[in-house]
XYZ file of C-alpha atoms in Angstrom:
727
model
C -24.425 -13.342 -20.164
C -25.755 -10.245 -21.118
C -28.511 -10.340 -23.284
C -29.319 -7.972 -26.064
C -31.747 -5.835 -25.005
C -29.579 -4.358 -22.473
C -28.051 -1.796 -24.705
C -30.810 0.543 -23.980
C -29.826 4.303 -23.628
C -29.554 5.858 -20.242
C -31.823 8.425 -19.411
C -29.991 12.119 -18.961
C -31.440 15.262 -18.315
C -30.630 18.784 -18.721
C -29.848 19.895 -15.154
C -26.325 21.051 -14.739
C -24.682 19.446 -11.856
C -22.818 20.321 -9.198
C -18.756 19.816 -9.822
C -18.919 18.736 -5.585
C -21.435 16.119 -5.945
C -20.719 13.205 -3.719
C -21.550 9.764 -4.913
C -21.448 6.764 -2.528
C -20.185 3.553 -4.228
C -21.719 0.226 -1.965
C -22.067 -3.136 -2.883
C -21.603 -6.168 -1.451
C -18.004 -7.693 -0.387
C -16.352 -9.102 -3.251
C -18.109 -7.899 -5.594
C -15.394 -5.681 -7.455
C -16.615 -1.911 -5.747
C -12.716 -1.363 -4.829
C -11.495 -2.396 -8.403
C -14.507 -0.503 -10.062
C -13.346 2.725 -7.862
C -9.905 2.399 -8.616
C -10.361 2.539 -12.204
C -12.799 5.439 -12.365
C -10.424 7.430 -9.704
C -7.158 5.870 -10.658
C -4.502 8.747 -8.662
C -6.575 10.645 -7.701
C -7.758 9.507 -4.460
C -7.086 10.310 -0.630
C -7.019 7.826 2.369
C -8.103 8.775 5.538
C -9.858 8.048 8.790
C -13.652 8.995 9.380
C -14.274 11.432 12.528
C -14.525 9.240 15.772
C -13.471 5.675 14.094
C -10.767 4.070 12.697
C -12.201 2.429 9.749
C -10.392 4.153 6.461
C -11.982 7.006 4.146
C -11.183 6.455 0.470
C -12.452 9.147 -1.528
C -11.442 9.544 -4.947
C -12.484 12.401 -7.962
C -13.750 10.996 -10.845
C -12.950 13.637 -13.771
C -14.897 12.506 -17.283
C -16.439 14.761 -19.850
C -16.016 18.094 -18.357
C -17.329 17.147 -14.975
C -16.012 16.461 -11.862
C -17.622 13.920 -8.847
C -16.414 13.033 -5.838
C -16.424 9.107 -5.180
C -16.781 7.586 -1.507
C -15.478 3.776 -1.771
C -17.507 2.718 1.557
C -16.794 -0.964 3.371
C -18.195 -3.791 1.740
C -21.774 -4.487 3.429
C -24.787 -6.909 2.899
C -27.332 -4.803 3.958
C -28.408 -1.516 6.416
C -28.188 -3.904 9.187
C -24.517 -3.549 10.121
C -22.542 -6.321 12.206
C -18.833 -5.154 11.789
C -17.662 -1.851 12.509
C -16.976 -1.537 8.838
C -20.352 -2.311 7.713
C -21.544 0.175 10.635
C -19.898 2.677 9.061
C -20.915 2.263 5.357
C -24.271 2.613 6.959
C -23.940 5.660 8.414
C -22.394 7.037 5.641
C -25.172 5.957 3.253
C -27.583 7.169 5.981
C -26.140 10.725 6.326
C -25.613 9.702 10.698
C -21.831 10.543 10.504
C -21.045 13.912 12.531
C -19.366 16.378 9.931
C -20.163 13.919 6.956
C -22.134 15.130 4.257
C -24.420 12.561 3.194
C -23.855 11.310 -0.454
C -25.739 12.614 -3.328
C -26.535 9.719 -5.178
C -25.306 6.379 -4.945
C -23.377 4.046 -7.063
C -24.703 0.040 -6.341
C -21.789 -1.924 -7.257
C -23.760 -6.038 -7.939
C -21.899 -9.048 -8.962
C -23.446 -10.595 -11.726
C -23.149 -13.795 -10.396
C -24.191 -13.311 -6.893
C -27.759 -11.173 -8.022
C -29.476 -13.360 -5.331
C -27.329 -11.561 -2.022
C -26.907 -8.408 -3.885
C -30.860 -7.782 -5.026
C -31.268 -7.126 -1.368
C -29.120 -4.580 -0.471
C -29.671 -2.568 -3.655
C -33.056 -2.861 -2.522
C -32.485 -0.827 0.741
C -30.600 1.243 -0.812
C -33.013 2.482 -3.411
C -35.412 3.436 -0.603
C -33.044 6.073 0.930
C -34.526 8.635 -1.721
C -31.709 9.664 -3.636
C -30.393 8.701 -7.500
C -29.015 5.563 -7.928
C -26.673 3.787 -10.695
C -26.411 0.388 -11.152
C -22.935 -1.531 -12.151
C -23.485 -4.847 -12.814
C -19.936 -6.270 -12.414
C -18.481 -10.203 -13.187
C -20.373 -10.334 -16.678
C -18.174 -11.971 -17.797
C -17.794 -14.981 -15.440
C -21.910 -14.707 -15.646
C -21.326 -15.293 -19.443
C -19.035 -18.660 -19.073
C -21.229 -19.994 -16.128
C -24.191 -19.716 -19.030
C -26.255 -16.958 -16.869
C -28.273 -14.881 -19.569
C -29.498 -11.749 -17.683
C -32.342 -9.133 -19.349
C -30.735 -6.116 -18.312
C -33.744 -4.293 -19.768
C -36.258 -5.842 -17.758
C -34.159 -5.563 -14.342
C -34.213 -2.345 -14.986
C -37.851 -2.004 -14.895
C -38.407 -4.302 -12.012
C -35.903 -1.728 -10.183
C -38.234 1.177 -10.790
C -36.584 2.626 -13.731
C -32.607 2.016 -12.504
C -29.840 2.598 -15.123
C -27.448 -0.600 -15.375
C -24.293 -0.493 -16.609
C -23.081 -4.146 -17.446
C -18.959 -3.761 -16.728
C -16.124 -6.024 -16.673
C -14.350 -3.607 -13.931
C -10.795 -6.065 -14.547
C -10.507 -5.278 -18.398
C -12.439 -1.937 -18.797
C -15.268 -3.571 -20.609
C -18.052 -1.073 -20.298
C -16.531 1.644 -18.397
C -17.289 4.277 -20.753
C -20.828 4.061 -20.792
C -20.423 3.758 -16.977
C -18.719 6.702 -17.137
C -21.600 8.395 -19.348
C -24.392 7.505 -16.848
C -22.226 8.575 -13.529
C -21.683 12.026 -14.371
C -25.302 12.268 -14.581
C -26.604 10.155 -11.779
C -26.637 13.316 -9.103
C -29.420 15.262 -11.425
C -31.469 12.280 -12.106
C -34.959 11.418 -9.908
C -34.807 8.963 -7.273
C -35.655 5.584 -8.509
C -39.589 4.334 -7.321
C -38.594 1.649 -4.856
C -40.122 -1.548 -4.431
C -42.841 -1.753 -1.416
C -41.991 -5.184 0.042
C -43.331 -4.393 3.509
C -46.533 -2.155 3.675
C -46.786 -3.204 7.297
C -43.406 -2.056 8.135
C -43.945 1.419 6.376
C -47.422 2.248 7.832
C -46.085 1.119 11.496
C -42.751 3.608 10.337
C -45.181 6.389 9.653
C -47.264 6.146 12.803
C -44.389 6.434 14.665
C -42.927 9.449 12.230
C -46.060 11.381 13.228
C -44.914 11.507 16.825
C -41.307 12.536 15.939
C -42.375 15.763 14.153
C -39.870 14.748 11.435
C -37.001 14.039 13.640
C -36.116 11.280 11.874
C -37.196 10.106 8.531
C -39.033 6.930 7.373
C -35.937 4.766 6.692
C -34.194 5.744 10.338
C -37.244 4.871 11.865
C -37.379 1.382 10.296
C -34.595 0.774 11.276
C -35.035 1.680 15.071
C -38.049 -1.046 14.740
C -35.571 -3.859 12.899
C -32.098 -3.511 14.209
C -33.228 -3.852 17.558
C -29.884 -2.752 19.919
C -28.825 -0.190 17.179
C -28.487 3.520 17.812
C -31.210 3.955 16.108
C -33.517 2.185 18.227
C -32.065 4.237 21.446
C -32.041 7.473 19.158
C -35.726 7.093 18.338
C -36.842 5.333 21.552
C -35.142 8.520 23.910
C -36.837 10.950 21.200
C -40.301 9.149 22.055
C -40.207 10.063 25.435
C -40.321 8.136 28.710
C -42.099 5.227 27.384
C -40.464 4.888 23.901
C -38.947 1.605 24.708
C -42.427 0.389 25.524
C -43.882 2.088 21.768
C -41.160 0.597 19.963
C -41.940 -2.925 21.356
C -45.389 -2.585 20.713
C -44.874 -1.586 17.011
C -42.167 -4.910 16.362
C -44.618 -6.838 17.835
C -47.560 -5.482 15.537
C -45.434 -5.879 12.486
C -42.977 -8.924 13.013
C -45.172 -10.987 16.049
C -42.829 -13.364 17.193
C -40.322 -13.701 14.474
C -36.778 -12.026 15.049
C -37.297 -8.913 13.106
C -34.061 -9.303 10.921
C -35.054 -12.485 10.285
C -38.597 -10.837 9.345
C -36.717 -8.909 7.010
C -34.512 -11.213 5.405
C -37.539 -13.348 4.463
C -39.141 -10.386 2.864
C -36.288 -9.139 0.807
C -35.078 -12.299 -0.091
C -38.423 -13.164 -1.427
C -38.367 -10.166 -3.329
C -35.132 -11.096 -4.770
C -35.974 -14.682 -5.458
C -39.173 -13.631 -7.763
C -37.164 -10.957 -9.783
C -34.388 -13.566 -10.337
C -37.107 -15.785 -12.128
C -38.184 -12.727 -14.076
C -34.720 -11.491 -15.104
C -32.495 -14.414 -15.458
C -31.914 -17.780 -17.598
C -29.742 -20.452 -17.097
C -28.038 -22.231 -20.226
C -25.722 -25.410 -20.009
C -21.965 -24.765 -20.041
C -18.834 -26.840 -20.190
C -16.889 -27.051 -17.293
C -14.058 -24.281 -16.643
C -10.890 -24.757 -15.131
C -12.317 -22.313 -12.359
C -15.044 -24.435 -11.386
C -12.245 -27.110 -11.086
C -10.218 -25.212 -8.512
C -13.179 -23.520 -6.835
C -14.588 -27.541 -6.181
C -10.723 -28.655 -5.533
C -10.588 -25.765 -2.937
C -14.171 -26.223 -1.336
C -13.129 -29.464 -0.126
C -11.426 -29.449 3.140
C -8.556 -31.447 3.222
C -7.165 -30.395 -0.055
C -8.054 -26.903 0.399
C -6.280 -26.755 3.339
C -3.100 -28.318 1.982
C -3.613 -26.265 -1.054
C -3.890 -23.368 1.915
C -0.127 -24.522 3.461
C 1.659 -25.038 0.339
C 0.592 -21.357 -0.796
C 1.198 -20.297 2.196
C 4.657 -21.981 2.638
C 5.285 -20.310 -0.970
C 4.639 -16.783 0.089
C 6.603 -16.548 3.082
C 9.550 -18.036 1.150
C 9.152 -15.333 -1.495
C 8.973 -12.486 1.571
C 12.271 -14.022 2.848
C 14.144 -14.652 -0.658
C 12.327 -11.714 -2.802
C 12.976 -8.968 -0.033
C 16.781 -9.889 0.868
C 18.527 -7.933 -2.288
C 16.084 -5.257 -1.843
C 17.021 -4.963 1.850
C 20.656 -5.346 1.177
C 20.134 -2.543 -0.950
C 18.634 -0.052 1.408
C 21.052 -1.502 4.242
C 23.681 -0.814 2.145
C 22.727 2.913 0.876
C 22.262 3.876 4.639
C 25.370 2.696 5.812
C 26.913 4.738 2.839
C 24.886 8.032 3.724
C 26.179 7.613 7.510
C 29.674 7.263 6.700
C 29.244 10.549 3.784
C 27.910 12.023 6.815
C 30.032 11.279 9.004
C 33.144 12.092 6.501
C 31.149 15.550 5.959
C 29.903 16.791 9.322
C 33.124 15.575 11.207
C 32.727 14.279 15.024
C 30.239 15.799 17.595
C 27.148 15.524 18.648
C 24.959 16.918 15.560
C 26.635 14.781 13.370
C 25.956 11.862 15.428
C 22.173 12.625 15.565
C 22.278 12.994 11.835
C 23.991 9.651 10.691
C 23.010 7.955 13.781
C 19.502 9.179 14.911
C 18.093 10.651 11.404
C 19.398 8.536 9.138
C 19.935 5.357 11.013
C 16.268 5.901 12.203
C 14.817 6.491 9.200
C 16.646 3.020 7.572
C 16.152 0.700 10.571
C 11.916 1.105 9.416
C 12.457 1.508 5.405
C 14.627 -1.804 5.617
C 11.589 -3.785 6.501
C 9.489 -1.957 3.757
C 10.633 -4.739 0.990
C 9.053 -7.580 3.076
C 6.019 -6.029 3.743
C 5.120 -5.034 0.411
C 6.157 -8.387 -1.030
C 3.805 -9.774 1.846
C 0.922 -7.154 0.333
C 1.297 -7.938 -2.853
C 0.656 -11.745 -1.860
C -2.483 -10.892 0.298
C -3.584 -8.637 -2.232
C -3.653 -10.747 -5.214
C -5.067 -13.633 -3.305
C -7.351 -11.421 -2.202
C -8.528 -9.750 -5.530
C -8.441 -13.277 -7.019
C -10.686 -15.149 -3.970
C -8.593 -17.312 -2.972
C -8.084 -15.411 0.413
C -11.925 -15.884 1.091
C -12.127 -19.819 0.498
C -9.103 -19.527 2.879
C -10.952 -18.092 5.866
C -13.741 -20.635 5.368
C -11.662 -23.533 5.681
C -9.803 -22.320 8.595
C -13.435 -21.539 10.513
C -13.273 -25.019 12.139
C -9.777 -24.484 13.447
C -10.110 -20.978 14.753
C -13.465 -21.676 16.715
C -11.387 -24.339 18.739
C -9.822 -21.047 20.449
C -12.883 -19.297 20.633
C -12.796 -17.326 16.883
C -13.941 -17.788 13.775
C -12.725 -17.945 10.213
C -12.209 -14.226 9.991
C -9.602 -13.801 12.234
C -7.198 -16.145 10.092
C -6.583 -12.711 7.996
C -5.548 -10.400 10.195
C -3.314 -13.388 11.520
C -1.591 -14.036 8.318
C -0.650 -10.204 7.594
C 0.752 -10.227 11.513
C 3.712 -12.229 10.116
C 4.592 -9.257 8.193
C 3.567 -6.421 10.479
C 1.739 -6.424 13.490
C 0.400 -2.846 12.460
C -1.307 -3.842 9.273
C -2.647 -7.466 10.631
C -4.120 -5.317 13.676
C -6.184 -2.711 11.402
C -7.191 -5.995 9.571
C -9.196 -6.956 12.529
C -12.189 -4.393 11.245
C -13.897 -7.234 9.123
C -14.661 -8.704 12.150
C -18.217 -8.180 13.548
C -18.223 -8.874 17.051
C -16.156 -6.450 19.203
C -14.863 -9.647 22.015
C -13.689 -11.526 19.054
C -12.012 -8.571 17.354
C -10.281 -7.767 20.720
C -9.384 -10.977 21.247
C -7.602 -11.079 17.549
C -5.952 -7.683 17.699
C -3.890 -9.064 21.281
C -3.393 -12.471 19.660
C -1.314 -10.712 16.361
C 1.448 -9.267 18.005
C 2.356 -12.939 19.226
C 3.094 -13.428 15.352
C 6.353 -13.503 14.073
C 6.689 -10.571 12.273
C 9.788 -9.404 10.229
C 11.040 -7.242 12.790
C 12.288 -9.957 14.916
C 13.840 -11.836 12.173
C 17.230 -9.599 12.840
C 17.401 -10.730 16.178
C 16.792 -14.325 15.158
C 18.950 -14.593 12.870
C 22.105 -13.012 14.840
C 21.874 -15.616 18.037
C 20.740 -18.481 15.864
C 24.059 -18.040 13.552
C 25.876 -17.474 16.695
C 25.351 -20.183 19.104
C 22.917 -22.819 16.923
C 25.603 -24.841 15.368
C 24.495 -25.717 11.689
C 24.427 -29.247 11.821
C 21.675 -31.324 9.715
C 19.259 -32.964 11.750
C 17.842 -35.994 9.270
C 17.341 -33.936 5.939
C 16.600 -30.585 8.200
C 19.284 -28.151 9.451
C 19.009 -27.413 12.889
C 19.169 -23.493 12.935
C 16.022 -23.720 10.632
C 13.810 -25.979 12.736
C 15.219 -23.803 16.045
C 13.788 -20.939 13.617
C 10.857 -22.936 12.878
C 10.427 -23.182 16.474
C 10.103 -19.689 17.239
C 7.831 -19.231 14.832
C 5.339 -21.737 16.159
C 5.848 -20.229 19.199
C 4.348 -17.500 18.663
C 1.711 -19.139 16.650
C 0.863 -21.077 19.663
C 1.117 -18.089 21.868
C -1.405 -15.993 20.073
C -3.784 -18.839 19.773
C -3.840 -19.528 23.591
C -3.894 -15.579 24.207
C -7.078 -16.077 22.508
C -8.672 -18.871 24.358
C -7.296 -17.369 27.454
C -9.071 -14.391 26.651
C -12.241 -15.815 25.719
C -12.369 -18.202 28.172
C -12.411 -14.787 30.821
C -12.457 -11.178 30.027
C -14.291 -11.766 26.830
C -16.329 -14.266 27.023
C -19.493 -14.683 25.115
C -21.467 -16.546 22.796
C -19.189 -17.978 19.929
C -19.045 -15.925 17.058
C -21.134 -16.700 13.876
C -18.949 -16.486 10.105
C -21.381 -15.726 7.219
C -19.160 -15.685 4.081
C -20.110 -14.882 0.385
C -17.639 -16.769 -1.432
C -16.759 -15.272 -4.728
C -15.832 -16.569 -8.092
C -12.213 -17.116 -8.749
C -11.370 -14.318 -11.168
C -8.013 -12.777 -12.588
C -6.855 -9.941 -10.263
C -6.360 -6.517 -12.089
C -3.135 -4.716 -12.020
C -3.913 -1.154 -11.541
C -5.805 -2.176 -8.508
C -2.934 -4.247 -6.994
C -0.926 -1.377 -7.498
C -2.902 1.215 -6.076
C -3.702 -0.774 -3.268
C 0.284 -1.466 -2.766
C 1.014 2.004 -3.277
C -1.697 2.723 0.016
C -0.818 -0.151 2.088
C 2.770 1.515 2.026
C 2.020 5.019 2.436
C 0.202 3.371 5.767
C 3.198 1.704 6.955
C 5.452 4.162 6.359
C 3.201 7.158 8.018
C 2.005 4.783 11.071
C 4.618 3.197 12.235
C 7.677 4.620 10.460
C 6.971 8.020 12.183
C 7.211 6.351 15.730
C 9.670 4.022 15.106
C 11.800 7.041 13.615
C 10.751 9.553 16.754
C 11.774 6.236 19.478
C 15.338 5.780 17.224
C 16.143 9.526 18.248
C 15.181 9.092 21.689
C 17.305 6.036 21.870
C 20.060 8.044 20.232
C 19.897 10.545 22.686
C 19.711 8.379 25.495
C 22.978 6.442 24.207
C 24.620 9.861 23.931
C 24.333 11.325 26.129
C 26.024 12.645 28.617
C 29.305 12.532 27.240
C 32.498 11.840 29.466
C 35.309 14.436 28.671
C 38.015 12.034 30.101
C 37.062 8.896 27.620
C 37.509 11.459 24.818
C 40.767 12.231 26.200
C 42.306 9.298 26.660
C 40.845 8.066 23.188
C 42.803 10.775 21.587
C 46.071 9.803 24.021
C 45.732 6.262 23.009
C 45.493 7.124 18.830
C 48.292 9.047 19.347
C 50.310 6.883 21.199
C 49.387 4.357 18.179
C 50.666 6.544 15.809
C 54.235 6.279 16.866
C 54.566 2.322 16.648
C 51.730 1.679 14.242
C 51.259 2.553 10.295
C 49.162 1.599 7.849
C 46.861 -1.382 7.430
C 47.915 -2.203 11.161
C 47.295 1.459 12.438
C 43.822 1.673 10.810
C 42.437 -1.455 12.609
C 44.011 -0.511 16.128
C 42.034 3.016 15.753
C 39.171 1.792 14.897
C 39.464 -1.128 17.989
C 40.668 1.886 20.380
C 37.551 3.948 18.448
C 34.871 1.078 19.537
C 36.127 0.412 23.016
C 35.460 3.924 23.859
C 32.451 4.363 22.191
C 31.404 1.113 24.314
C 32.748 3.027 27.616
C 30.762 6.321 26.394
C 27.924 4.490 26.630
C 28.331 2.475 29.533
C 27.961 6.352 31.278
C 25.469 6.964 29.354
C 21.750 7.404 30.425
C 20.735 4.401 28.607
C 23.815 2.169 30.295
C 23.045 3.935 33.260
C 19.385 2.870 33.019
C 20.656 -0.871 32.079
C 22.949 -1.129 35.300
C 19.726 0.186 37.388
C 17.994 -2.489 35.830
C 20.189 -5.604 35.917
C 19.363 -7.013 39.247
C 15.687 -7.328 37.889
C 17.238 -9.527 34.519
C 19.931 -11.144 36.465
C 18.017 -14.270 36.670
C 17.942 -14.231 33.565
C 21.065 -14.609 32.992
C 21.922 -10.671 31.436
C 24.321 -8.127 32.347
C 23.893 -4.647 32.194
C 24.953 -4.387 28.160
C 21.958 -7.139 27.364
C 19.896 -4.942 29.897
C 20.565 -1.692 28.013
C 19.946 -3.467 24.622
C 16.579 -4.747 26.325
C 15.251 -1.613 27.166
C 16.684 0.038 23.826
C 14.326 -2.274 21.951
C 11.508 -1.998 23.963
C 10.162 0.865 21.668
C 11.385 -1.024 18.213
C 12.726 -4.645 19.018
C 15.328 -4.795 15.842
C 16.862 -1.817 17.437
C 18.747 -4.786 19.712
C 20.937 -5.789 17.035
C 22.888 -2.054 16.852
C 22.911 -1.521 20.758
C 24.404 -4.964 20.986
C 27.019 -3.793 18.253
C 28.315 -0.838 20.818
C 27.884 -1.857 23.812
C 29.858 -4.948 22.825
C 32.635 -2.159 21.687
C 31.669 -2.771 17.977
C 30.066 0.186 16.842
C 28.162 0.890 13.946
C 30.640 -0.303 11.370
C 30.310 -4.247 12.823
C 29.092 -7.208 10.401
C 26.925 -9.840 11.561
C 29.977 -12.400 11.571
C 32.031 -10.221 13.965
C 28.992 -9.466 16.472
C 28.225 -12.803 16.373
C 32.000 -13.836 17.066
C 32.207 -11.221 19.912
C 28.963 -12.096 21.672
C 30.330 -15.625 21.405
C 33.490 -14.318 23.980
C 31.576 -12.039 26.049
C 31.860 -12.803 29.739
C 30.464 -11.345 33.059
C 32.427 -9.330 35.086
C 33.809 -12.125 37.173
C 34.954 -14.551 33.541
C 31.523 -16.802 33.547
C 30.640 -16.668 29.818
C 27.734 -14.477 29.160
C 25.975 -16.286 26.366
C 25.122 -19.972 27.433
C 22.803 -21.937 25.788
C 20.330 -21.419 28.330
C 20.610 -17.707 28.545
C 20.409 -17.403 24.393
C 17.582 -19.640 24.715
C 15.476 -17.714 26.901
C 16.397 -14.623 25.498
C 14.910 -15.911 22.026
C 11.798 -16.894 23.524
C 11.808 -13.589 25.786
C 11.430 -11.688 22.273
C 9.411 -13.839 20.721
C 6.788 -13.493 23.339
C 7.734 -9.950 24.856
C 5.791 -6.564 23.026
C 8.602 -4.603 21.601
C 7.056 -2.254 19.273
C 5.469 0.757 19.901
C 3.772 1.465 16.685
C 1.952 -2.068 17.625
C 1.203 -0.444 21.209
C -0.084 3.012 19.400
C -2.115 0.616 16.558
C -4.085 -0.941 19.513
C -4.548 2.379 21.196
C -6.262 3.581 18.172
C -8.095 0.405 16.881
C -9.830 -0.212 20.189
C -10.219 3.695 21.017
C -8.728 3.133 24.681
C -5.512 2.586 26.475
C -7.000 -0.052 28.501
C -5.993 -3.188 25.918
C -2.476 -1.559 24.927
C -1.100 -1.482 28.291
C -3.154 -4.922 29.034
C -1.185 -5.987 26.166
C 2.261 -4.744 26.783
C 2.282 -5.922 30.313
C 1.139 -9.413 29.327
C 3.034 -10.135 26.806
C 6.443 -9.083 28.803
C 5.256 -10.896 31.590
C 5.032 -14.056 29.643
C 8.474 -13.442 27.743
C 10.269 -12.564 31.251
C 8.116 -15.850 32.711
C 9.867 -18.140 29.745
C 13.058 -16.737 29.887
C 13.387 -17.309 33.294
C 12.357 -20.433 33.541
C 14.642 -21.502 30.496
C 17.117 -20.064 31.828
C 16.983 -22.000 35.718
C 16.106 -25.104 34.379
C 18.735 -25.189 31.668
C 21.243 -24.060 34.200
């Protein structure tokens, strides 16, 4: 609840602002910062990456009353002492320490009215940066419901005259006043920051005198507080050979035996507590449904049960809702392929356009509905405050494998696609924990595995009942469970060996439950779609073209001639539907023979001895090789290798696989061989986009190579053990 005194005018000045002024949008995680950014910029925003790091850069143009500003939506942070990669980037941008990235001209501090105590400590640090500051007080409706009365005028006085605009970002309440204040912000004078620690400032000033202006006071203070930071290393190096000793002496004089970070937190939160006592009052309020829900979700057993129930609904929706859209995309792709073949005729160029380009793009886009539906749920759950509680609830379970609750969100994201799941690990503060989560995420059963599972399970697992459950469904559940166990076991192995270190800490500010904003959800969904299509789609598209080339060349004129002869002979004896069926059969057989003598077929035969202990012949080996860049390719390659061509439907392919034999007449797809093949696809890293994303997120080829070799070995050994024991 905001007091009447909140309606105070925001001072403006007559200085003409530059249209290129840059305003950094900063605040705690879950403070409504991104929602407010999307409200202010709308579709006038773009996403990129900061130089040299993998953290996304969200920049938008804010236009109002003839003025234009550039808003920078920075990752959420609790203090300038950064822990995660995203917090470090946010702090470096605020301090102007990113190379080739200009420092912001002003700061829009976003503060959650329901968590003023946690937010004010960050605001106090931002005020010390010497830039104009505007405070957007969000969640004022939630504060009202909680019975919290905030004296905005008095709060502004305690913050040195910082203008404050109460807003409700989800409904737009107060946004017009915020827009008016925002266009005036770059021309205002910096606020007078409260000096909560004179001793620290004096020590920083003494060191600054020795550095001749190389570092400002704030940077030197960070060097004193953040012992292992780049600030400390840079300042120590600049101070000379005894730089570390000088910093250590200054720290001892200021902090004594107290850890610097703990001393800073105590000073800043003592000040925040004093401000709260001065500007807030609490009034008794009736309990709301959100309070009751919060109490329920915060209970370990009830909250965990609700979490699993929500996840069950999410995954059911992912598969149920996406099917019509996927069928539409699949049908459209097939129609385009047929139209292309009819228009361009037979030949290499027609095959390149139809099978390489159109089918390649279609193999990526067909999974987009599942990706978007999953992201829709994740964004809604995150925006409502439920996902933060899920991380808290799963913290104890994740600690059993050496991780923390922050790893659960990337794991959940990886069930749709490992690419966004790996990108979501940026919120993990510790690098060891982040890499362990990155290498565990590809084990989660992503949507690209589903076509393989569906094909093999429908062909070789009977649709019988096991109690009230369906056997095919139980096998599919077992494969999902195998992926989860494989990922958690991998994380535990890494944390016990190569990534051994202290158990991760886990600090989380649990937000209030709130109604998601539709505009924010839509903009984030659009952004995620762009990222997926740009990063994953381009890689898989290139791979599809390469696979097409390997499977098309070289062409055998003998096979082509024999096909023409056989079709001519069939035309002499058959007509109508019988002739069409015979021509289709002859064409598919010829296509399989062409593939057998192609580069891909030759590669399959060359590696067939390696995969023979798994029960595979050259056709399965070739299909598996082709699916290493993108595992969903295997269905199309199996269709061609088993003489079915692109026109085969799943039932026909299932039947043909069931009847396939080795050259000596033995059944090829036995139950042990199929079980091993399923486990191979459950564990093996067959996704070039995932490998490329691991390379990008770790800034090294070491970890993607380790992940690929390790997961391939686990898949091979699992398939070998199942086939040999089962046979």
